[in-house]
XYZ file of N, CA and C in Angstrom:
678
model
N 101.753 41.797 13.953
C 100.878 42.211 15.058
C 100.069 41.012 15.539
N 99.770 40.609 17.032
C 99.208 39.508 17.060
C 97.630 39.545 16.974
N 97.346 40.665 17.370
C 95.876 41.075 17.086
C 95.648 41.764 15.846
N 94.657 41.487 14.755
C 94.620 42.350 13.685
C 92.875 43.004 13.794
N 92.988 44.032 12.598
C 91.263 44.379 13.221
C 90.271 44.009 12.946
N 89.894 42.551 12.707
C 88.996 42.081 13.149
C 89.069 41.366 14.244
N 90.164 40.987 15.349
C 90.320 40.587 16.377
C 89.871 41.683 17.325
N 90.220 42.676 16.883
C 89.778 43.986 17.677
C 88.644 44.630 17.692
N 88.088 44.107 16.783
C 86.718 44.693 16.957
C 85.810 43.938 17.319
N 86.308 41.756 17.358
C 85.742 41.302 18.111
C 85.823 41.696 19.335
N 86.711 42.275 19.785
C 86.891 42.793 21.180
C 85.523 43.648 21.914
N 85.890 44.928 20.768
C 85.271 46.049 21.271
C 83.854 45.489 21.221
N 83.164 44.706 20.390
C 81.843 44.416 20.215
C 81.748 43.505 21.587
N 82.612 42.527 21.739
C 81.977 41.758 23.230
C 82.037 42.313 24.329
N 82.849 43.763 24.293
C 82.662 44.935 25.888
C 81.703 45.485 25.508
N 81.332 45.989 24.322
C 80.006 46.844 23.934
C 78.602 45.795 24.342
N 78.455 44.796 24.176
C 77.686 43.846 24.389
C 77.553 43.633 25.814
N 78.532 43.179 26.451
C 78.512 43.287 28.150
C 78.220 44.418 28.834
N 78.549 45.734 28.257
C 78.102 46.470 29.135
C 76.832 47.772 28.550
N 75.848 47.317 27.223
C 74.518 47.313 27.484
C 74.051 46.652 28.237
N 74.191 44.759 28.434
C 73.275 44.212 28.969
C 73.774 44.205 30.062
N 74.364 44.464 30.896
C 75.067 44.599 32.290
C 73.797 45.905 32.761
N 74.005 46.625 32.045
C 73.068 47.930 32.635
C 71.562 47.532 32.690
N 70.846 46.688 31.330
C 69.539 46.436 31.587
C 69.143 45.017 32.214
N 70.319 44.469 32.784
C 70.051 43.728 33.696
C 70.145 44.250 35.296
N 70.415 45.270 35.500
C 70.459 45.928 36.831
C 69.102 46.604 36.405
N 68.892 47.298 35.298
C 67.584 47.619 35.558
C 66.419 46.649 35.707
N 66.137 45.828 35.071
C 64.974 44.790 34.854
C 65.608 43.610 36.316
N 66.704 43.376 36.715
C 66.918 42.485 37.550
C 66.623 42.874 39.218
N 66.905 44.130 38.811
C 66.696 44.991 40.768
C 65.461 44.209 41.160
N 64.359 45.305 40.309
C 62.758 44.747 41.033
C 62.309 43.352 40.811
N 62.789 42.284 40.316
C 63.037 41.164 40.005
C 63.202 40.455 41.376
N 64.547 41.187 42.156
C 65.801 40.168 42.934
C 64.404 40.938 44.479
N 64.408 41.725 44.400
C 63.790 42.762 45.340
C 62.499 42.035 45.628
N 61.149 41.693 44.747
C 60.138 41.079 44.512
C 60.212 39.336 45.336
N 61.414 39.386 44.841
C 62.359 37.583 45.302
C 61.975 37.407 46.865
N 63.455 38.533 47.366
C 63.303 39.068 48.324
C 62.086 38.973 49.359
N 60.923 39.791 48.747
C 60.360 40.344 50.084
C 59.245 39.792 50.073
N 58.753 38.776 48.760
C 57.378 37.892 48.938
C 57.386 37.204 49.473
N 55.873 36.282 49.650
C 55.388 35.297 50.425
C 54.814 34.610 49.831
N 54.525 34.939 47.909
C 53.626 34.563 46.990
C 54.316 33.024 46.890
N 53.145 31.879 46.567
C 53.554 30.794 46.011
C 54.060 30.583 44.554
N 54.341 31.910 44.408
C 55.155 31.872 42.747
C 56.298 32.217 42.989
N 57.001 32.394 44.120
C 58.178 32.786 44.342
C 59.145 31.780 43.853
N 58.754 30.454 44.332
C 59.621 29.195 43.791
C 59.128 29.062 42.039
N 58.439 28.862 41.701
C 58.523 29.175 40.061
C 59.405 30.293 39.569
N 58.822 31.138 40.191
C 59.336 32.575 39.149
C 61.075 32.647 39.456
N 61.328 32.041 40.982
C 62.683 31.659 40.759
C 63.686 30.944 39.903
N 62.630 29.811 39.962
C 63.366 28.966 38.920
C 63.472 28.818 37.882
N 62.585 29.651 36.841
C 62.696 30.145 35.708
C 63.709 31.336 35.560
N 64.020 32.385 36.364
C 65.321 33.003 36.542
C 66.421 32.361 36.761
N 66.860 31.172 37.324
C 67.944 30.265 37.631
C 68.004 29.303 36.571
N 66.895 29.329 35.553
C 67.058 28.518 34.624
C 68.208 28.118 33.585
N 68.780 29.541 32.888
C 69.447 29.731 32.402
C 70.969 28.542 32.903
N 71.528 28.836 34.345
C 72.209 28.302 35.357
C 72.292 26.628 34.956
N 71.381 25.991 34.279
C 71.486 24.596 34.243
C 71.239 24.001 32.686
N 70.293 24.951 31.786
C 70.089 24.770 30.526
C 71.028 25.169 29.824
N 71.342 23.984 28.776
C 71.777 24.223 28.048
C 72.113 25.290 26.874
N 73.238 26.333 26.936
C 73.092 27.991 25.996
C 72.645 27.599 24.562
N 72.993 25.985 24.191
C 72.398 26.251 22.635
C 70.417 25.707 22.555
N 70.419 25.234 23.726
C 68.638 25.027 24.242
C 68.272 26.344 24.412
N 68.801 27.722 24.954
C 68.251 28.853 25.438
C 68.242 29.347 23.834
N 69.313 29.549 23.472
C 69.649 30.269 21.864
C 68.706 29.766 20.784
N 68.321 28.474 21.005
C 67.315 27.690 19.680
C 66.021 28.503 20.447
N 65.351 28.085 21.453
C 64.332 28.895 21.673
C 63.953 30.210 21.695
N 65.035 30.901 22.136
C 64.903 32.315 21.687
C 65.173 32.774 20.104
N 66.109 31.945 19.337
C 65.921 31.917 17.888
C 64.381 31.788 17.416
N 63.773 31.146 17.593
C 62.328 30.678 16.775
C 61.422 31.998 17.692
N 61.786 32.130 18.840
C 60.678 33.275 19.583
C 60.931 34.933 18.753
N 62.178 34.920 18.556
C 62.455 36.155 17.414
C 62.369 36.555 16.329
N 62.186 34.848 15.771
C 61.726 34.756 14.538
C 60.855 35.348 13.864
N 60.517 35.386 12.233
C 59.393 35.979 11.842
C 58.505 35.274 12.146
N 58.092 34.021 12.916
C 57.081 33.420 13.146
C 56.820 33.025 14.398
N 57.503 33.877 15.326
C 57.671 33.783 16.791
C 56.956 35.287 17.601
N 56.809 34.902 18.807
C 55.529 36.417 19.085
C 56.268 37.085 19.307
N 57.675 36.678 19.691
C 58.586 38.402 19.797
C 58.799 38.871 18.572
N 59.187 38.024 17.576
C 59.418 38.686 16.250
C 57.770 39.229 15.736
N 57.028 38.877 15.765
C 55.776 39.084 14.868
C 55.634 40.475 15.829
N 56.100 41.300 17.345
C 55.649 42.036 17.582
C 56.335 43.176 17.467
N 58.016 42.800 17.177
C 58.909 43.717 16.601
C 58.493 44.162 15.234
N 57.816 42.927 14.382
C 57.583 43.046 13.528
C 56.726 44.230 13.177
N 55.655 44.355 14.165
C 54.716 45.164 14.033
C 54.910 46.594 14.612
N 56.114 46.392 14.765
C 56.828 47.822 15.256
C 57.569 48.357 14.028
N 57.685 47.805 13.348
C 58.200 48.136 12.083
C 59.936 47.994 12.287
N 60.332 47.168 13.396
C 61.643 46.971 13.296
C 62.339 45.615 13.235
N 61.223 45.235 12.144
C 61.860 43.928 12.081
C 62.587 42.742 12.818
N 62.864 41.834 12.457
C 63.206 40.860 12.754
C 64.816 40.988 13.979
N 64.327 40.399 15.273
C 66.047 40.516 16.295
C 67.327 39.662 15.462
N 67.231 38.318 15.515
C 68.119 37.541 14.994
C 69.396 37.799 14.199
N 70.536 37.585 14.712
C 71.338 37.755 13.070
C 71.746 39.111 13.457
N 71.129 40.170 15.086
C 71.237 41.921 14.666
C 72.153 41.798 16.385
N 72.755 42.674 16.278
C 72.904 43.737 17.734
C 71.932 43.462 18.811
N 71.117 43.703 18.318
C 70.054 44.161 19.482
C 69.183 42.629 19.785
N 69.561 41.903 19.048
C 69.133 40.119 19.143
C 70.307 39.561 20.273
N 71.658 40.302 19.758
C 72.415 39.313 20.910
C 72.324 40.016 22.466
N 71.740 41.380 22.393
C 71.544 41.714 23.635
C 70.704 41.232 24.465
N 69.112 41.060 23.899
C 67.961 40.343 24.361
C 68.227 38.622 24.441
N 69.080 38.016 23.805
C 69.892 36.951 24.214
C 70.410 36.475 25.673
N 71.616 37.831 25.516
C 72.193 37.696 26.720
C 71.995 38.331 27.810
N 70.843 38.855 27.936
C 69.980 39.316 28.980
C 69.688 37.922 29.932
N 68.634 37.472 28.892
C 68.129 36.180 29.671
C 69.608 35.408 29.853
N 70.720 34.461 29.237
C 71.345 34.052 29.622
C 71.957 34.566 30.870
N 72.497 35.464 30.933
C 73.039 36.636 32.104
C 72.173 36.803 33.337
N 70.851 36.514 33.333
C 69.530 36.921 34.035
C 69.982 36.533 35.555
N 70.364 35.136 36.199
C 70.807 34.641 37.396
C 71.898 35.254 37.660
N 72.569 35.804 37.141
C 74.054 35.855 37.592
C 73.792 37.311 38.508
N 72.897 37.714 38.017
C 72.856 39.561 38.432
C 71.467 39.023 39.481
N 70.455 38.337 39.429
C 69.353 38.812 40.384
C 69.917 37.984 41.559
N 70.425 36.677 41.447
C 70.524 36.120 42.962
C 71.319 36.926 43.781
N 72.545 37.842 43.134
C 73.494 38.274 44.498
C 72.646 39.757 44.921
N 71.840 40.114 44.294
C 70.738 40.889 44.654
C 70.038 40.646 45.304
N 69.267 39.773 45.097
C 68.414 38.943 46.433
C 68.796 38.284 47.344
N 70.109 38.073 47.745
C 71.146 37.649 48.445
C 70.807 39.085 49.610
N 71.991 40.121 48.663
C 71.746 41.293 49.280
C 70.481 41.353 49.587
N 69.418 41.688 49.396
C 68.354 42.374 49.871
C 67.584 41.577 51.391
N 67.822 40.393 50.826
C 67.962 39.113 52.490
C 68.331 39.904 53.162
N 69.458 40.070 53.068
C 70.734 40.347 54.070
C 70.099 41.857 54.799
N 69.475 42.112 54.400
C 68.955 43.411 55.002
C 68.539 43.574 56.073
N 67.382 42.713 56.120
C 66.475 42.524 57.208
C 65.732 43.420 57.378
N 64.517 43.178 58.326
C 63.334 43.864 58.462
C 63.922 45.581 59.522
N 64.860 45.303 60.159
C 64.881 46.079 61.250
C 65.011 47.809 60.249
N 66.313 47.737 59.510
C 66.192 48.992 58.745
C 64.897 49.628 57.803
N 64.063 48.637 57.723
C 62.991 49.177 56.950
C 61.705 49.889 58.086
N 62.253 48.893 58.910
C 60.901 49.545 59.868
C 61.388 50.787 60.392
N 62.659 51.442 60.847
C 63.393 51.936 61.377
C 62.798 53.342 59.979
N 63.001 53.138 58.660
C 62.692 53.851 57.723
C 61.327 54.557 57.779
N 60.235 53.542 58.136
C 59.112 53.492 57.803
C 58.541 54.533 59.546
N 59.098 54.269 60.538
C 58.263 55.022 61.718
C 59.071 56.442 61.395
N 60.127 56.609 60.194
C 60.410 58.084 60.147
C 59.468 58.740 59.020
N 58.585 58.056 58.634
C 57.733 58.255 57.730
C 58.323 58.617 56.346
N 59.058 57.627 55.993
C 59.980 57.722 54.440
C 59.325 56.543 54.167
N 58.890 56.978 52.333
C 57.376 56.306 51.621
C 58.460 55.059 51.013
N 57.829 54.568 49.990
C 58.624 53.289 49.678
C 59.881 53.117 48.926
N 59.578 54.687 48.289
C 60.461 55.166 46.993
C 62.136 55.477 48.311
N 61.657 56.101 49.078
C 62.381 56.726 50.053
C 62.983 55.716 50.799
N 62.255 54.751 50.808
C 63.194 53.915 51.682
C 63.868 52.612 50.811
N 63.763 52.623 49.292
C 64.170 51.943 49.028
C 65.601 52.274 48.743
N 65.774 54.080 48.096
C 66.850 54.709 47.512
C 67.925 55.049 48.805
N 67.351 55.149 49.860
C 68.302 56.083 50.921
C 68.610 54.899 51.876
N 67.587 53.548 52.118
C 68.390 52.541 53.090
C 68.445 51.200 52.332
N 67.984 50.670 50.872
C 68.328 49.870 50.432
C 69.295 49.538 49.483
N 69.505 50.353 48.864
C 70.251 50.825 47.473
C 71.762 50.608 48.697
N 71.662 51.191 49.782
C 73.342 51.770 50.215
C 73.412 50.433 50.744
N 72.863 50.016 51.655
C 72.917 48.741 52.172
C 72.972 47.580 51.148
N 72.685 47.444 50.408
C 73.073 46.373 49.208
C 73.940 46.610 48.175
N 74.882 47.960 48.484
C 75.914 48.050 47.424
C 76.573 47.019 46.879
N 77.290 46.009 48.213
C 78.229 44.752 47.424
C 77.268 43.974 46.913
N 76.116 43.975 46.802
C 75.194 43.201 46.191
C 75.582 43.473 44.331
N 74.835 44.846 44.246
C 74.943 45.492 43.164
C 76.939 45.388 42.327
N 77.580 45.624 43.881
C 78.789 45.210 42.834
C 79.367 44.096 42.094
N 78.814 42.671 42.900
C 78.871 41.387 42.737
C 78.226 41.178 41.719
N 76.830 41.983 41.538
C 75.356 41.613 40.323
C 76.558 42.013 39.090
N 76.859 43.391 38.999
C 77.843 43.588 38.290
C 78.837 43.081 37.226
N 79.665 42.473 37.912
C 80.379 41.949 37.839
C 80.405 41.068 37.183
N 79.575 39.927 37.794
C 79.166 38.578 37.412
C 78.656 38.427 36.303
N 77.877 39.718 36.155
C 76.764 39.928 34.827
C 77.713 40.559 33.477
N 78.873 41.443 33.238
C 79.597 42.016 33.015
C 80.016 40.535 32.069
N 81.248 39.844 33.167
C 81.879 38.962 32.782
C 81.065 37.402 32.441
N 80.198 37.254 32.356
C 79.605 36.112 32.442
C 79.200 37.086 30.697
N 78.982 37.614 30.700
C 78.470 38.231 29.176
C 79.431 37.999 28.137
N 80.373 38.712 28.495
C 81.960 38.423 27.798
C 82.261 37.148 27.407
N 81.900 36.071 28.300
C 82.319 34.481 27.921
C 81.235 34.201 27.234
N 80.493 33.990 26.822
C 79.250 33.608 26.112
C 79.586 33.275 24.727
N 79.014 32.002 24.361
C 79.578 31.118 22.943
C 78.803 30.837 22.152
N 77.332 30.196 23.322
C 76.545 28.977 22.415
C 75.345 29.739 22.063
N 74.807 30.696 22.926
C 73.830 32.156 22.765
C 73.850 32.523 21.640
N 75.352 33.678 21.948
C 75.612 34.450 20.888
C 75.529 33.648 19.670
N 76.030 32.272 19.228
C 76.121 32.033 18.437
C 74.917 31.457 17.455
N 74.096 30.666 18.385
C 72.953 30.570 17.450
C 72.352 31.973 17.545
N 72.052 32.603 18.158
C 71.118 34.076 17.944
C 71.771 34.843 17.123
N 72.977 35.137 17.117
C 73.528 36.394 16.139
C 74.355 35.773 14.953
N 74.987 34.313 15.330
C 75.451 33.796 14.255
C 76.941 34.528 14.249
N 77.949 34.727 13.151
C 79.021 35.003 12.794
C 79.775 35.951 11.976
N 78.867 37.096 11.857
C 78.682 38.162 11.233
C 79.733 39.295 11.546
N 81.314 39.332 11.114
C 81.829 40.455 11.430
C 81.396 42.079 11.510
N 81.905 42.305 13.396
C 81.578 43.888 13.264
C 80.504 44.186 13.449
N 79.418 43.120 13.437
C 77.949 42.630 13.675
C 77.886 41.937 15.053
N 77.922 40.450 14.646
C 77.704 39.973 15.991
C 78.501 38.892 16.331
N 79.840 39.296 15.618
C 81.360 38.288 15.937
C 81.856 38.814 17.313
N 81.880 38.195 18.417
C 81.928 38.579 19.373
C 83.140 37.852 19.891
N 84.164 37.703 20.878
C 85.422 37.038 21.307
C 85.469 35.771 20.851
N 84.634 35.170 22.005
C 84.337 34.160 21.772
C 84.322 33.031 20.430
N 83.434 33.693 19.561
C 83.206 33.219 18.175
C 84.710 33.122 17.536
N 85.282 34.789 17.741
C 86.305 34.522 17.033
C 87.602 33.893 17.294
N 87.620 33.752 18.267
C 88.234 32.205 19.075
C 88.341 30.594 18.341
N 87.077 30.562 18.630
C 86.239 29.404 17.585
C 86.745 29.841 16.033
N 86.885 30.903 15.264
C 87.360 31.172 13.834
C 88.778 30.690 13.789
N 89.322 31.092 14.740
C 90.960 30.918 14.561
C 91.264 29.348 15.101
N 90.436 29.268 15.726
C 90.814 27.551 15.680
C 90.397 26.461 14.759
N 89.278 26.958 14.121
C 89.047 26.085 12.940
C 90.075 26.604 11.755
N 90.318 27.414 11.738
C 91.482 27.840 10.525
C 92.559 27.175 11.117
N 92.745 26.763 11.991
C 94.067 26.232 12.557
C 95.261 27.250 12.807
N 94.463 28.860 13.420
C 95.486 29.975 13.157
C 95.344 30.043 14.821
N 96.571 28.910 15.280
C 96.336 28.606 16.999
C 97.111 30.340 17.405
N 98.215 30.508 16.389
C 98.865 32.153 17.266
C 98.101 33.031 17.748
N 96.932 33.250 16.805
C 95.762 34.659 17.033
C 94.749 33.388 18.090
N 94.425 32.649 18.376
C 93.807 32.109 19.347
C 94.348 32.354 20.884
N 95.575 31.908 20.578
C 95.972 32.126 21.711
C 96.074 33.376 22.614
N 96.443 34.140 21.498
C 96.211 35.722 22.342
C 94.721 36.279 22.823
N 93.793 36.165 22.114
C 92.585 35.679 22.434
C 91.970 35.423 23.493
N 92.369 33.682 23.527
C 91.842 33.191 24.604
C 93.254 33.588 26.031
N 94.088 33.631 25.722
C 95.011 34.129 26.931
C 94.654 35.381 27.519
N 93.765 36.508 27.081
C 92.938 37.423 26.996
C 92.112 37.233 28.330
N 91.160 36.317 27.480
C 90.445 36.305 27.563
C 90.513 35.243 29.687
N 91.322 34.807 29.412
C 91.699 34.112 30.899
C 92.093 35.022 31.518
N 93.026 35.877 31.538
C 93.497 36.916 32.115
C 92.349 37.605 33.096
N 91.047 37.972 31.709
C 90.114 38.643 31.787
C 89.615 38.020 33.231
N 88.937 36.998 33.088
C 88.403 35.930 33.852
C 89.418 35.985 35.719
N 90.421 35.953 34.933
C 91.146 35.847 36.538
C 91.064 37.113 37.470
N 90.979 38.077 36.655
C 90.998 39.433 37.439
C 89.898 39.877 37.524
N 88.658 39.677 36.832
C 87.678 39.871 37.907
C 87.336 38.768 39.215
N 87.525 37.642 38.980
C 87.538 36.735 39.785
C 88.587 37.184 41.338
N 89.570 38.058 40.918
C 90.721 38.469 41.868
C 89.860 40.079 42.849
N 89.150 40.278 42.131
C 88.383 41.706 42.011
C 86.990 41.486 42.724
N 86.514 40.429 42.638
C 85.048 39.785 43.200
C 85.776 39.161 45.015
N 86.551 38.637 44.461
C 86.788 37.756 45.783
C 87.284 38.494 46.995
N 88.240 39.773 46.444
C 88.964 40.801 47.404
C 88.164 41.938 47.835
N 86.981 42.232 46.947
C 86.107 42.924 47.762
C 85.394 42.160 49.118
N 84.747 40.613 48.656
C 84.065 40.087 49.734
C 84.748 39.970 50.707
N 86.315 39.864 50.999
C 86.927 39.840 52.219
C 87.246 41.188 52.630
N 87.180 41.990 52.062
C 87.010 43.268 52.303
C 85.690 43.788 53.498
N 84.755 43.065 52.773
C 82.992 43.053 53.600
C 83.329 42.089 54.547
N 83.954 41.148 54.861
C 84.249 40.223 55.954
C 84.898 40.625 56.800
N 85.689 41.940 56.637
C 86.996 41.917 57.286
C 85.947 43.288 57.992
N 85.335 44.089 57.351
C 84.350 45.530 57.769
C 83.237 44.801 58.981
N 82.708 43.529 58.362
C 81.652 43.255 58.806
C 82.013 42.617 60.876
């Protein structure tokens, strides 16, 4: 068999992984990309670029700092701590809060892309029908920025899935835990077991090409509507 089951459950753990943080990056990224969007604040260029950060830093610079911040001697860990749920690192729920922030750009810019793209005219158009903010965000922003949200998606989805240097200092190598594709990629090539790599990473390209085939054919889709 070319896959055995721990190849497979690296599997299932790096879709299980992509698509928690796929979801709480649409949640925490909306009012994020939205905020982006529609200010005038002189923190807009900071608070941007600390969201785009990820985009240029180095994943084992993001992974060491968020390692020591989770730590038992770090304020996220000392406040988990005090939740009585111990320490992130090394767990599940460490490589999610990981790859949140790594993942963070990929999902808010095509959001704030979208929400640009809006323009003032539909909101005002919302607003003299006297629909409050909630109302006009769900019934003319949400629909109007769908390919936004599908692109945020997407990007966020698969950009999760590839992830090496994160996962690896934060969760480390822990089968069934937090052995994720990737890693075990990296296992079979240091064993020099190139057969199970290859299926793997041939996978794992596949993967890559067809959303890439899937991203690109919707936007000409919106080009071809628009």
């Amino acid at each position: 068999m070319p896959l055995d089951s721990v190849d497979l459950a690296a599997i299932w753990l790096t879709f299980k992984l992509a698509s928690v943080t796929t979801l709480i990056l649409l949640l925490v990224g909306t009012p994020i990309a939205w905020w982006l969007a529609r200010t005038t604040s002189r923190m807009k260029g900071p608070i941007g670029a600390v969201v785009a950060l990820p985009l240029v830093l180095p994943p084992t610079v993001l992974g060491f700092y968020l390692l020591v911040a989770m730590g038992p001697n770090g304020f996220i860990g000392q406040f988990t701590q005090s939740l009585g749920l111990g320490t992130l690192p090394f767990t599940f729920a460490g490589l999610v809060v990981g790859s949140v922030f790594y993942s963070l750009p990929f999902v808010v810019q095509p959001l704030q892309n979208a929400f640009e793209a809006i323009g003032e005219r539909p909101l005002e158009a919302a607003a003299t029908l006297r629909a409050g903010p909630w109302d006009t965000f769900f019934s003319v922003v949400l629909p109007l920025g769908r390919p936004g949200f599908i692109t945020a998606s997407i990007l966020g989805f698969a950009h999760t899935v590839g992830e090496f240097g994160v996962v690896l200092m934060i969760g480390g190598n822990i089968p069934g835990q937090t052995r994720v594709v990737s890693v075990q990629i990296y296992d079979h090539v240091e064993a020099m077991e190139y057969a199970q790599a290859h299926w793997l990473a041939g996978g794992m390209l596949l993967f890559s090409f067809l959303v890439l085939l899937v991203l690109y054919g919707s936007r000409l889709k919106q080009g071809w509507r628009g």
